[in-house]
Short mmCIF file of C-alpha atoms in Angstrom, two decimals:
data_model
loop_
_atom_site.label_atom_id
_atom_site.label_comp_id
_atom_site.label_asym_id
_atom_site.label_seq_id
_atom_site.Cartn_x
_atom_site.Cartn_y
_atom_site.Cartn_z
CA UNK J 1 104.54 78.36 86.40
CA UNK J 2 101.60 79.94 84.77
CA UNK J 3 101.29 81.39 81.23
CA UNK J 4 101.04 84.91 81.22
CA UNK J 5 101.72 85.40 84.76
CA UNK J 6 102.79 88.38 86.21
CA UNK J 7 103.60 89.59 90.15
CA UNK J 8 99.99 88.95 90.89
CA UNK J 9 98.23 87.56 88.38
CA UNK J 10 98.02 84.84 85.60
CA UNK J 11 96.34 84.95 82.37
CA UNK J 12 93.99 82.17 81.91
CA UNK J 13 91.85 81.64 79.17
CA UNK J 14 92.13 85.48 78.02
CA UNK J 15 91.12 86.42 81.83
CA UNK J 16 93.53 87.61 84.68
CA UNK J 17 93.52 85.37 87.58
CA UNK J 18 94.99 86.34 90.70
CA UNK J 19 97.17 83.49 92.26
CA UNK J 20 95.12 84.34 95.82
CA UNK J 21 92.46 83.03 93.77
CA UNK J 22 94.85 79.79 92.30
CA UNK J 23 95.62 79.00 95.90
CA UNK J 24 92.16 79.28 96.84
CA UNK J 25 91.10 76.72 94.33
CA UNK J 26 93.63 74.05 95.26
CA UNK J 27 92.86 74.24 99.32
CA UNK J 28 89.26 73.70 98.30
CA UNK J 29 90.73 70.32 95.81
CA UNK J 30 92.61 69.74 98.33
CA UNK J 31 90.02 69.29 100.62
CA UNK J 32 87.39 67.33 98.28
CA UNK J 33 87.17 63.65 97.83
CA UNK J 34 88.66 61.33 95.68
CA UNK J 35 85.57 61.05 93.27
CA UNK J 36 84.98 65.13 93.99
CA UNK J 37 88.34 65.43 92.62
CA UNK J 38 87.73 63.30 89.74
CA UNK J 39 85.16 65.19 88.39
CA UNK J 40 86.78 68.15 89.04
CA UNK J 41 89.17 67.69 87.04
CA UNK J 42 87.46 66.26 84.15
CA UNK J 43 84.79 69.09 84.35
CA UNK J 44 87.69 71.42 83.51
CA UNK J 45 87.85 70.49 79.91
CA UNK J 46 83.91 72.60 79.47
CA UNK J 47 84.93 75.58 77.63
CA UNK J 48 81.11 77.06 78.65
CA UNK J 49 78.23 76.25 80.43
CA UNK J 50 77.28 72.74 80.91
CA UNK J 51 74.13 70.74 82.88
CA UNK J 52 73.81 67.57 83.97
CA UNK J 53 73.39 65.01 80.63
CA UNK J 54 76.27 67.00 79.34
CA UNK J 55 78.88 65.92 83.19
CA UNK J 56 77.21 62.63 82.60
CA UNK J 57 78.43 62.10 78.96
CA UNK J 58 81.63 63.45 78.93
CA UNK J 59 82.89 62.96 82.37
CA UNK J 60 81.76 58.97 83.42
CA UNK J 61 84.05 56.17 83.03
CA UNK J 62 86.34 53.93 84.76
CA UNK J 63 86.36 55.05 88.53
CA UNK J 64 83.12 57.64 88.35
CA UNK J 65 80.57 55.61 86.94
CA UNK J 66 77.64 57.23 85.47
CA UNK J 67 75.36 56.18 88.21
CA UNK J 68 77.34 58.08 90.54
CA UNK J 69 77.86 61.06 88.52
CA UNK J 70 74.66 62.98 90.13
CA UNK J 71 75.61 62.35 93.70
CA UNK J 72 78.93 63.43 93.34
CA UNK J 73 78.41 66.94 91.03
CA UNK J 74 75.79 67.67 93.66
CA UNK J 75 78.62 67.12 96.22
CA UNK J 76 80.92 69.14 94.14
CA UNK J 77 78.55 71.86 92.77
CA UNK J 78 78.87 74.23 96.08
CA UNK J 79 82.72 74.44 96.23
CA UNK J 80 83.50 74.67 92.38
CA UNK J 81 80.80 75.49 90.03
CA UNK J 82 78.40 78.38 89.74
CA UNK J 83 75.22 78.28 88.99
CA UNK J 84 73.95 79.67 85.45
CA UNK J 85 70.92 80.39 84.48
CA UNK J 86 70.83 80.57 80.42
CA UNK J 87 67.93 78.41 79.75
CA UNK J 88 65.91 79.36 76.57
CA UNK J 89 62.42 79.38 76.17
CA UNK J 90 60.51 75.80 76.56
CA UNK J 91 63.17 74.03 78.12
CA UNK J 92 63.43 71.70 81.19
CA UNK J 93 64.64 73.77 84.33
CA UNK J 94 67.39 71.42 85.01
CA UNK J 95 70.17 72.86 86.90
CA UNK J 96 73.17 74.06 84.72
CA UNK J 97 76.51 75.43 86.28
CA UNK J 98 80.12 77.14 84.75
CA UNK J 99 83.45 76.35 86.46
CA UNK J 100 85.36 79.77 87.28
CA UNK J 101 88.82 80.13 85.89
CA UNK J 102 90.57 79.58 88.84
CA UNK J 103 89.43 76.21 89.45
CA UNK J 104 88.83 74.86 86.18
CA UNK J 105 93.14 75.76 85.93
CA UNK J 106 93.58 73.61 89.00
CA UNK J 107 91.56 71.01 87.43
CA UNK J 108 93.08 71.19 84.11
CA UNK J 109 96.48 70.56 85.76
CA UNK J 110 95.55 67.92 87.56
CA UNK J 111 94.09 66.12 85.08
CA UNK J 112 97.22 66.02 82.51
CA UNK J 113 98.95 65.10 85.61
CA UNK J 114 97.07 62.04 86.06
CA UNK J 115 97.14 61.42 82.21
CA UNK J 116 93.74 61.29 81.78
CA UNK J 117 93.46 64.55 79.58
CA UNK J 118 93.33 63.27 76.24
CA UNK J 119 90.35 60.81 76.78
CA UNK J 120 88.11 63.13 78.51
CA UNK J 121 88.52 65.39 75.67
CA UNK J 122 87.91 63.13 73.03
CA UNK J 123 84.65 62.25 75.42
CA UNK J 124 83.92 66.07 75.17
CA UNK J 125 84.33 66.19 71.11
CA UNK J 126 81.98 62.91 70.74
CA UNK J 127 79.84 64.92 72.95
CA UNK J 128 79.90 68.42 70.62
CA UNK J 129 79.02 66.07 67.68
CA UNK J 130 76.26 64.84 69.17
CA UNK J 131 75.03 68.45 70.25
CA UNK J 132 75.49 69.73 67.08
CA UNK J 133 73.58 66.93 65.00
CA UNK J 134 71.18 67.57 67.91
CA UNK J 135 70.59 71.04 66.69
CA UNK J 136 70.85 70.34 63.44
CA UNK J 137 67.92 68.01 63.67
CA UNK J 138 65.70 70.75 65.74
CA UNK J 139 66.30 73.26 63.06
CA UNK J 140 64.87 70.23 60.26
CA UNK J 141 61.93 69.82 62.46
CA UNK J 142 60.52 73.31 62.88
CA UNK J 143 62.41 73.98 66.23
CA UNK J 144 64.83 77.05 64.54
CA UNK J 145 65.00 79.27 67.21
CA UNK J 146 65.73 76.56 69.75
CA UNK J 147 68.08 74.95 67.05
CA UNK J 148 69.61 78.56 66.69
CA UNK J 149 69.79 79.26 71.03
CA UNK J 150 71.56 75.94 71.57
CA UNK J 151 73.64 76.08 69.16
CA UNK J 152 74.87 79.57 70.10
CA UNK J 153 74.72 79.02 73.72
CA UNK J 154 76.81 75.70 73.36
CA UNK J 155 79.07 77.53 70.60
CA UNK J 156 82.16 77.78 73.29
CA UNK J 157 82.49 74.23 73.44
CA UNK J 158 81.59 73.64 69.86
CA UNK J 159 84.19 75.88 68.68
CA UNK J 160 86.90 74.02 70.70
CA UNK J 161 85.88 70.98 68.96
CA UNK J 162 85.92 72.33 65.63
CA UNK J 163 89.83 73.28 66.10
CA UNK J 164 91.62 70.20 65.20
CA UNK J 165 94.85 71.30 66.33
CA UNK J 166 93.96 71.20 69.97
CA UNK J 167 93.34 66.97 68.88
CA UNK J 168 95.14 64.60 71.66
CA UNK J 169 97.18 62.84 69.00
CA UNK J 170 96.98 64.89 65.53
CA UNK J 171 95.03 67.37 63.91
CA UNK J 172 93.97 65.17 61.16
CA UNK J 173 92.61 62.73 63.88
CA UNK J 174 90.37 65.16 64.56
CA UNK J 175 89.50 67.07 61.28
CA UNK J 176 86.37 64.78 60.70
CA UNK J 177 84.82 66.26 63.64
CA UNK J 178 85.50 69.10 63.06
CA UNK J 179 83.77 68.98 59.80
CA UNK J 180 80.84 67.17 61.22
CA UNK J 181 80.35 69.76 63.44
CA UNK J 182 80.63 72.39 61.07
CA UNK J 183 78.67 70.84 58.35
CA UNK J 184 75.68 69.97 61.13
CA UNK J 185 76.08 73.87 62.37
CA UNK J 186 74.84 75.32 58.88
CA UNK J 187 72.10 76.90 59.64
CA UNK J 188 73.92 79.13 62.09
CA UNK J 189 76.02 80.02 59.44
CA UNK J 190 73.54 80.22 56.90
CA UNK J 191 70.68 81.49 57.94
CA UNK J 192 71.61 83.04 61.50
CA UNK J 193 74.09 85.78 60.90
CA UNK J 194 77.32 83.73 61.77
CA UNK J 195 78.94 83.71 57.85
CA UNK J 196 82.33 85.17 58.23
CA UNK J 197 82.39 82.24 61.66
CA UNK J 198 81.48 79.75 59.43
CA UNK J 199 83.79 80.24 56.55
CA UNK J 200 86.76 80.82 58.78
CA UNK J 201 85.68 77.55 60.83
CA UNK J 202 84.86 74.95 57.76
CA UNK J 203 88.17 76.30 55.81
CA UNK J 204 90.45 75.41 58.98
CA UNK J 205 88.80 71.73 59.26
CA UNK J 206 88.94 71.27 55.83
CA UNK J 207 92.43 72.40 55.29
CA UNK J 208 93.72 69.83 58.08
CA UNK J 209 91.16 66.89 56.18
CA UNK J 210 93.50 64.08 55.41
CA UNK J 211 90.98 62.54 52.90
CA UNK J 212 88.80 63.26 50.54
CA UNK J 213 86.32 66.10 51.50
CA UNK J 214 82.79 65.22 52.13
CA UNK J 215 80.02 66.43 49.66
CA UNK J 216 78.07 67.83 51.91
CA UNK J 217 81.08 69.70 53.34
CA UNK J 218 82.12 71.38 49.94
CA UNK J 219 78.31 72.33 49.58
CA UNK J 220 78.75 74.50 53.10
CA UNK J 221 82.09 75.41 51.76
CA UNK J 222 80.02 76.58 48.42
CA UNK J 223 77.50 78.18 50.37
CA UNK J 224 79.13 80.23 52.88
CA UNK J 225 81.00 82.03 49.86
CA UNK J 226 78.12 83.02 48.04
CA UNK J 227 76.75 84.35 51.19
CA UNK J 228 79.96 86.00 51.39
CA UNK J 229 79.31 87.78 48.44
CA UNK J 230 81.93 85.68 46.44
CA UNK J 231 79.59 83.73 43.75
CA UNK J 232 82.97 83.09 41.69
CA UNK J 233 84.54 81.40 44.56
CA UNK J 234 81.38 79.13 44.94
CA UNK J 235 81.45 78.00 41.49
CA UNK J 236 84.63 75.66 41.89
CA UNK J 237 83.39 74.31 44.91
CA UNK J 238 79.88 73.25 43.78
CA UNK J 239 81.76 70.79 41.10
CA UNK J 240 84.02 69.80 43.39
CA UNK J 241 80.50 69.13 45.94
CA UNK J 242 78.67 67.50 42.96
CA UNK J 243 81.85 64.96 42.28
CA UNK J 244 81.87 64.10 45.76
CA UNK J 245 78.14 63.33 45.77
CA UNK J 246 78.57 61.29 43.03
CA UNK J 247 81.80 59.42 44.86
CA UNK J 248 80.06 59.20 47.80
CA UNK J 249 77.06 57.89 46.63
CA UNK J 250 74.63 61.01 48.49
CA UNK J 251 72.07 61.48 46.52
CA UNK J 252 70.29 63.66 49.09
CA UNK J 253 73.30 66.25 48.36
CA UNK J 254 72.40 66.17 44.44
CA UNK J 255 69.27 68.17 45.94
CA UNK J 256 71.33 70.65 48.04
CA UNK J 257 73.28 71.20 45.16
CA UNK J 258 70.87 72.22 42.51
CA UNK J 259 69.04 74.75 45.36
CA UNK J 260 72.51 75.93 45.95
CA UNK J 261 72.67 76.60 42.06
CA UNK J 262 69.16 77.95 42.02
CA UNK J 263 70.36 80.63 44.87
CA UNK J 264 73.59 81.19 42.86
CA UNK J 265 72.15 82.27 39.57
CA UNK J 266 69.34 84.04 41.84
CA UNK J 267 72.28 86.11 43.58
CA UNK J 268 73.88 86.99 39.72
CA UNK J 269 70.57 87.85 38.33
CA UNK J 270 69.99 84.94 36.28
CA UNK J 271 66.80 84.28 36.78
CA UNK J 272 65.56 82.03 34.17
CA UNK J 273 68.35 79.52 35.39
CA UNK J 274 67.64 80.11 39.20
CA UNK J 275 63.78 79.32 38.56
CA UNK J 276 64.86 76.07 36.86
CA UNK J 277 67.20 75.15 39.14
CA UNK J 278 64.92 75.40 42.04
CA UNK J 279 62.78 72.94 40.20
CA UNK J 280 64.90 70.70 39.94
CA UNK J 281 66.20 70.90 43.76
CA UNK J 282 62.33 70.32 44.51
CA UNK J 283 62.41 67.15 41.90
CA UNK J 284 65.40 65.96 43.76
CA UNK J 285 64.54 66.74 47.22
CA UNK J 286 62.61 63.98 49.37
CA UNK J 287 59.43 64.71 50.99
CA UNK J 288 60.83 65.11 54.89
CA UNK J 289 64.97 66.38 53.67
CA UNK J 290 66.77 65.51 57.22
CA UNK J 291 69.38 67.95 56.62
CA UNK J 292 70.00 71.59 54.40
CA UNK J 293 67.13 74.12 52.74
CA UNK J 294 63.99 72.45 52.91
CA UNK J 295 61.43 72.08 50.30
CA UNK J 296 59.43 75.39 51.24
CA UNK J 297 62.75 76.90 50.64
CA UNK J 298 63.24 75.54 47.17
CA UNK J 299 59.74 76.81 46.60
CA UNK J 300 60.07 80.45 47.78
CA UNK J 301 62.99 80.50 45.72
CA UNK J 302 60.97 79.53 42.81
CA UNK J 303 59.02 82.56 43.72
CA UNK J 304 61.60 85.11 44.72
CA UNK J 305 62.93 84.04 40.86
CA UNK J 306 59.60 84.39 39.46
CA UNK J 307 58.32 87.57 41.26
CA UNK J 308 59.75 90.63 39.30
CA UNK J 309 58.91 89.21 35.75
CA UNK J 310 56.17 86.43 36.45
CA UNK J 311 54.28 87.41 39.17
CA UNK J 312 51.30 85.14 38.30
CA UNK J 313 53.74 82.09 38.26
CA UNK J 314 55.72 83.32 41.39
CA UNK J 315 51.94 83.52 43.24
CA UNK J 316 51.34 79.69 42.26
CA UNK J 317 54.79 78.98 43.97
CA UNK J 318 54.02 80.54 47.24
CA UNK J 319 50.62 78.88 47.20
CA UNK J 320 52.42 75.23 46.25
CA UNK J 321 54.88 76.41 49.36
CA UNK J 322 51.97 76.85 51.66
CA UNK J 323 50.15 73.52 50.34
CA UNK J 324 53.71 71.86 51.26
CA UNK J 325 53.90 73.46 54.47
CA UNK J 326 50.51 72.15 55.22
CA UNK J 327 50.95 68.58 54.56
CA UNK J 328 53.82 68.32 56.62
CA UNK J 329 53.05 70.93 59.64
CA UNK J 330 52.69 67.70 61.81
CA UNK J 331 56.31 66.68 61.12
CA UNK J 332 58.33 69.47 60.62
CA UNK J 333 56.44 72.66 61.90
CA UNK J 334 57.63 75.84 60.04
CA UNK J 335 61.05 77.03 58.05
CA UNK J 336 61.16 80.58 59.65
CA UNK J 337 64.26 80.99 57.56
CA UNK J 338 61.96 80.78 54.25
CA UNK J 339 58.81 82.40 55.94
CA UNK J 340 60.61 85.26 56.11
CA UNK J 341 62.19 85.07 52.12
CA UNK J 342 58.35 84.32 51.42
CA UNK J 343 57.17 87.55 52.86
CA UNK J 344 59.90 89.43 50.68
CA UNK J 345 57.87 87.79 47.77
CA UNK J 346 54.57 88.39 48.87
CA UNK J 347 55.79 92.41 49.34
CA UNK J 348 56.95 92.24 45.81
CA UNK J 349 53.48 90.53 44.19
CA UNK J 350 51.52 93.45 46.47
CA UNK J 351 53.62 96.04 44.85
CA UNK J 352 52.94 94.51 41.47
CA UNK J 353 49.63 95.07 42.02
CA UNK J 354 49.82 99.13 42.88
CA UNK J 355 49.44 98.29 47.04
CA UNK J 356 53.03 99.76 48.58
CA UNK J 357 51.07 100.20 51.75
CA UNK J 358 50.64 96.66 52.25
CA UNK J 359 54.05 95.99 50.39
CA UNK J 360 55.64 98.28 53.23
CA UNK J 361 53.68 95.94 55.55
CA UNK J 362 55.32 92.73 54.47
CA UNK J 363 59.01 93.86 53.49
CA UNK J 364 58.53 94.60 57.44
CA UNK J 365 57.38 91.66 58.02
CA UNK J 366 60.38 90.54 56.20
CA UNK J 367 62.89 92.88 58.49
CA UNK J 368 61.60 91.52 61.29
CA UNK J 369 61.96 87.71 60.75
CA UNK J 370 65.63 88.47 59.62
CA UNK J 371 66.63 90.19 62.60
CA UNK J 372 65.00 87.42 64.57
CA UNK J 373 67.21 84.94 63.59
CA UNK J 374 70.20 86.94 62.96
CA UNK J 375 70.19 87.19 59.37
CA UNK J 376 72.35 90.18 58.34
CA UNK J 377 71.94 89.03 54.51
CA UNK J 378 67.94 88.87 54.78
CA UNK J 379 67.80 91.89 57.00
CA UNK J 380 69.48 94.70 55.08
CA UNK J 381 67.69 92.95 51.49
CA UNK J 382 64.68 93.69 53.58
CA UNK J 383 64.88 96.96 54.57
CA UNK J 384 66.01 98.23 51.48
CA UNK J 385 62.99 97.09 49.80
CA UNK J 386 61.07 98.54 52.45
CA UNK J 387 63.11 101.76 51.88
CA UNK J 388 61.69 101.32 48.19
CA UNK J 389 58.62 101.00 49.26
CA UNK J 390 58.10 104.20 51.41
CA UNK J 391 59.55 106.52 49.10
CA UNK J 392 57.65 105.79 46.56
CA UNK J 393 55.30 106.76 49.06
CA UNK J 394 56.63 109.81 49.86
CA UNK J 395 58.25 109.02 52.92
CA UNK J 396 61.62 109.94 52.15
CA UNK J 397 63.12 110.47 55.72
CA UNK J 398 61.95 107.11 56.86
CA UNK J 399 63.36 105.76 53.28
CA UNK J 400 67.04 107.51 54.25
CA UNK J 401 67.16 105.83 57.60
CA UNK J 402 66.75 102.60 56.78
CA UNK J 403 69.32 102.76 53.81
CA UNK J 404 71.36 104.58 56.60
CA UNK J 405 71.34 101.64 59.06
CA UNK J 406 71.52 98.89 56.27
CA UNK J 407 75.28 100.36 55.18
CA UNK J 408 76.23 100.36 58.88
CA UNK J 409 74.85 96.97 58.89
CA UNK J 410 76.87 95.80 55.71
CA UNK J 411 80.04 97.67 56.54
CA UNK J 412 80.32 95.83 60.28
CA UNK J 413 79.33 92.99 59.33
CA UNK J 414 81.46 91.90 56.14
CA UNK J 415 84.58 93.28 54.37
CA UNK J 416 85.21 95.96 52.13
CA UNK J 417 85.22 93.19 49.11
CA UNK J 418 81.28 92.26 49.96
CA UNK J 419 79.06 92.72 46.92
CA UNK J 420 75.29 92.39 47.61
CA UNK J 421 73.18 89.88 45.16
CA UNK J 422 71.75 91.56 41.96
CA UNK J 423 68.24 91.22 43.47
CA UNK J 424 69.20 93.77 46.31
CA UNK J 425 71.46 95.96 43.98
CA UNK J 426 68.38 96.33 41.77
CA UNK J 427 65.88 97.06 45.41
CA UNK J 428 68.41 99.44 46.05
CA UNK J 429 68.62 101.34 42.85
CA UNK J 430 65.18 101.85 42.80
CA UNK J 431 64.81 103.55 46.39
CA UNK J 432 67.68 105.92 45.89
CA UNK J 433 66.51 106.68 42.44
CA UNK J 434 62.82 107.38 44.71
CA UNK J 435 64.72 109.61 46.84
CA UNK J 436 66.38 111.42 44.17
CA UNK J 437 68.55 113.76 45.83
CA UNK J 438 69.69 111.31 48.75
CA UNK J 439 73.31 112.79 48.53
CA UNK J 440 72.52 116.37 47.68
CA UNK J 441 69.57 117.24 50.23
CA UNK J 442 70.53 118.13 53.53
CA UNK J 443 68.02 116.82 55.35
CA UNK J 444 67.78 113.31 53.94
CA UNK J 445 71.65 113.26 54.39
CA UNK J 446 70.66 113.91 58.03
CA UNK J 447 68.41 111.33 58.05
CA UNK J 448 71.05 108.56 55.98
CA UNK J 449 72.95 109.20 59.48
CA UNK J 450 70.10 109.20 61.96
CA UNK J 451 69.11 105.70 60.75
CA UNK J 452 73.03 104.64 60.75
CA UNK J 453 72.75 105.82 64.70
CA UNK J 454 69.83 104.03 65.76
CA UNK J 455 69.94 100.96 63.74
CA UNK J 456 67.35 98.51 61.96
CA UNK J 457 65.90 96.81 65.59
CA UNK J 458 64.70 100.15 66.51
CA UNK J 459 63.22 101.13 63.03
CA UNK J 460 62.05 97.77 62.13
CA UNK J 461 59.91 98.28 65.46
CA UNK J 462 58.43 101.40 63.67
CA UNK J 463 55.14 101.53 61.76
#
């Protein structure tokens, strides 16, 4: 029987399937080979799209040996698999493919029939870690955008991995991985949009941990709830990070941790502490960090600190960030992630000087690199100081749409509880108080909801 079935239909991962479509799939098992078959069924345990390194990883051994795996999926590939065509930009045009529902079911079935379930899976979850640090190490090097498209178009099978109740013998076999993966996936938490994911994911892993939690694990933990807008939750955890550190011997952590205090007192306001803690983060950090913020990061935080009350000092960061850059553009290529923080500096130090037209010019800047990546934090920070920026200028109904579209932004994208850092409350105050009347003039009320309706992409794209 089939879960979910009705007269005519099953429900198989979320989707109907009709059982025309079930019988369908077996005649054309029925009628493969035994190694056809073999794959088949071990090809059933891809949640998403997969190409041909991935079939060779996870599904040779024992009687399909990798050096017959491409023979066989090209065998298989016309009566099971569909091609899919979801390669990003730059890479290699091999041939990828996604099994349909109805056969990956018939596969699935035969493959805990033959008992051969649970070590193709664990094959698959070795596989996801190795993706993921894979990523990870693409986002280190300057490759973010790549880092960020594999990881989200792998994320299906990424997710199943980081669920350690779906392990073949006990959750807390499986709760390291699932922490590896998560930990290795920060960015896309971070820095790409994907918070609320994140949180949700690292809590479950962590909760089914049967030892002590890894450093760099609380640090994510730590992280994600300040970007949650919880800085009280993150305080616990960044002792609890720094212990492990300590325990663990990781003294690359020691540097994640003190950038992770620098952004903490940043998001409260504290900005004296925040400046010295990012100091200290760049003290700590080593020249090429193979994992977390990087060192142009700790140095545009310096700035971002520095920029509303020592703008001279918060110039001679950005410049030390661009001399850093510099000397390691051959190994690492650029931190989009803290380009785009830097140009919410750089509109800030214009500013300073008297020059909102060119402070309008970067805080878009700003906008844009956000949206790029995903980052609903950086994004509505952005256009709010862009919102400052043109009404000071007069240009109130541009102002009133983009505060308009950052509140639909917020209010989809994180819960009622979400408190912005006190470096956006403050941007904020000051364009509103620009506008004056925002909630008594008609027309800029008007406005507040055009901007709601057509969103920051489409204004960002303006001026």
């Amino acid at each position: 029987m089939w879960a979910g079935e009705s007269a005519e239909n099953a429900v198989l991962w979320g989707e109907p399937v009709g059982f025309d479509q079930l019988a369908a799939a077996e005649s054309g098992y029925a009628g493969c080979g035994p190694a056809e078959q073999l794959l088949w069924e071990r090809l059933s345990v891809f949640e998403g799209a997969f190409g041909r390194d991935a079939v060779r990883e996870v599904c040779a051994s024992g009687a399909l040996p990798a050096k017959d795996i491409q023979a066989v999926l090209d065998r298989l590939a016309p009566l099971a698999l569909l091609p899919v065509d979801d390669l990003f930009d730059g890479e290699e045009g091999l041939p990828r493919y996604w099994m349909p529902h109805p056969m990956r079911a018939v596969g699935a079935r035969r493959l805990t029939a033959r008992g051969d379930r649970w070590v193709v899976v664990l094959h698959h979850r070795r596989w996801c870690v190795k993706l993921a640090r894979q990523a990870a190490d693409w986002w280190q090097r300057g490759r973010q955008l790549d880092a960020r498209d594999l990881a989200l178009r792998e994320l299906p099978d990424l997710a199943a991995a980081m669920d350690p109740t779906t392990a073949p013998l006990s959750p807390s076999n499986e709760a390291d991985t699932a922490v590896d993966i998560a930990v290795s996936l920060w960015f896309l938490w971070v820095a790409c949009g994907r918070i609320a994911e994140g949180r949700a994911r690292l809590r479950h892993a962590l909760s089914l941990h049967a030892g002590p939690a890894p450093a760099r694990a609380l640090w994510l933990a730590a992280f994600l709830e300040l970007e949650s807008g919880r800085p009280e939750d993150a305080d616990p955890l960044l002792v609890q990070a720094w212990a492990a550190a300590v325990r663990d011997g990781d003294d690359r952590c020691l540097a994640l941790l003190a950038h992770l205090r620098g952004s903490t007192a940043l998001y409260q306001g504290r900005t004296r502490a925040a400046a010295a803690e990012f100091r200290d983060a760049l003290a700590l950090m080593e020249e090429h960090p193979e994992f977390g913020p990087t060192r142009r990061a700790c140095w545009v935080g310096l700035a971002l600190s520095l920029c509303r009350t020592e703008p001279e000092a918060a110039q001679e960061a950005l410049d030390q960030a661009d001399l850093d850059r510099e000397s390691r553009r051959a190994w690492v290529g650029r931190d989009l992630f803290a380009d785009a923080w830097a140009y919410h500096v750089r509109a800030e130090l214009v500013a300073w000087d008297g020059d909102r037209g060119r402070a309008a010019e970067y805080a878009r800047r700003a906008l844009r690199e956000h949206l790029r990546l995903g980052s609903a934090v950086g994004a509505a920070c952005a256009a709010e100081l862009l919102a400052q920026m043109r009404a000071l200028d007069g240009c109130h109904d541009e102002a009133a749409h983009l505060l308009g579209a950052v509140d639909l932004l917020r209010t989809s994208v994180f819960d009622s509880s979400y408190r912005p850092a006190e470096y956006c409350v403050v941007t904020r105050a000051r364009g509103e108080a620009a506008l004056r009347a925002l909630f008594d003039d008609t027309d800029l009320k008007s406005a507040y909801e055009e901007g709601a309706r057509r969103g920051l992409f489409t204004l960002a794209g303006e001026g």
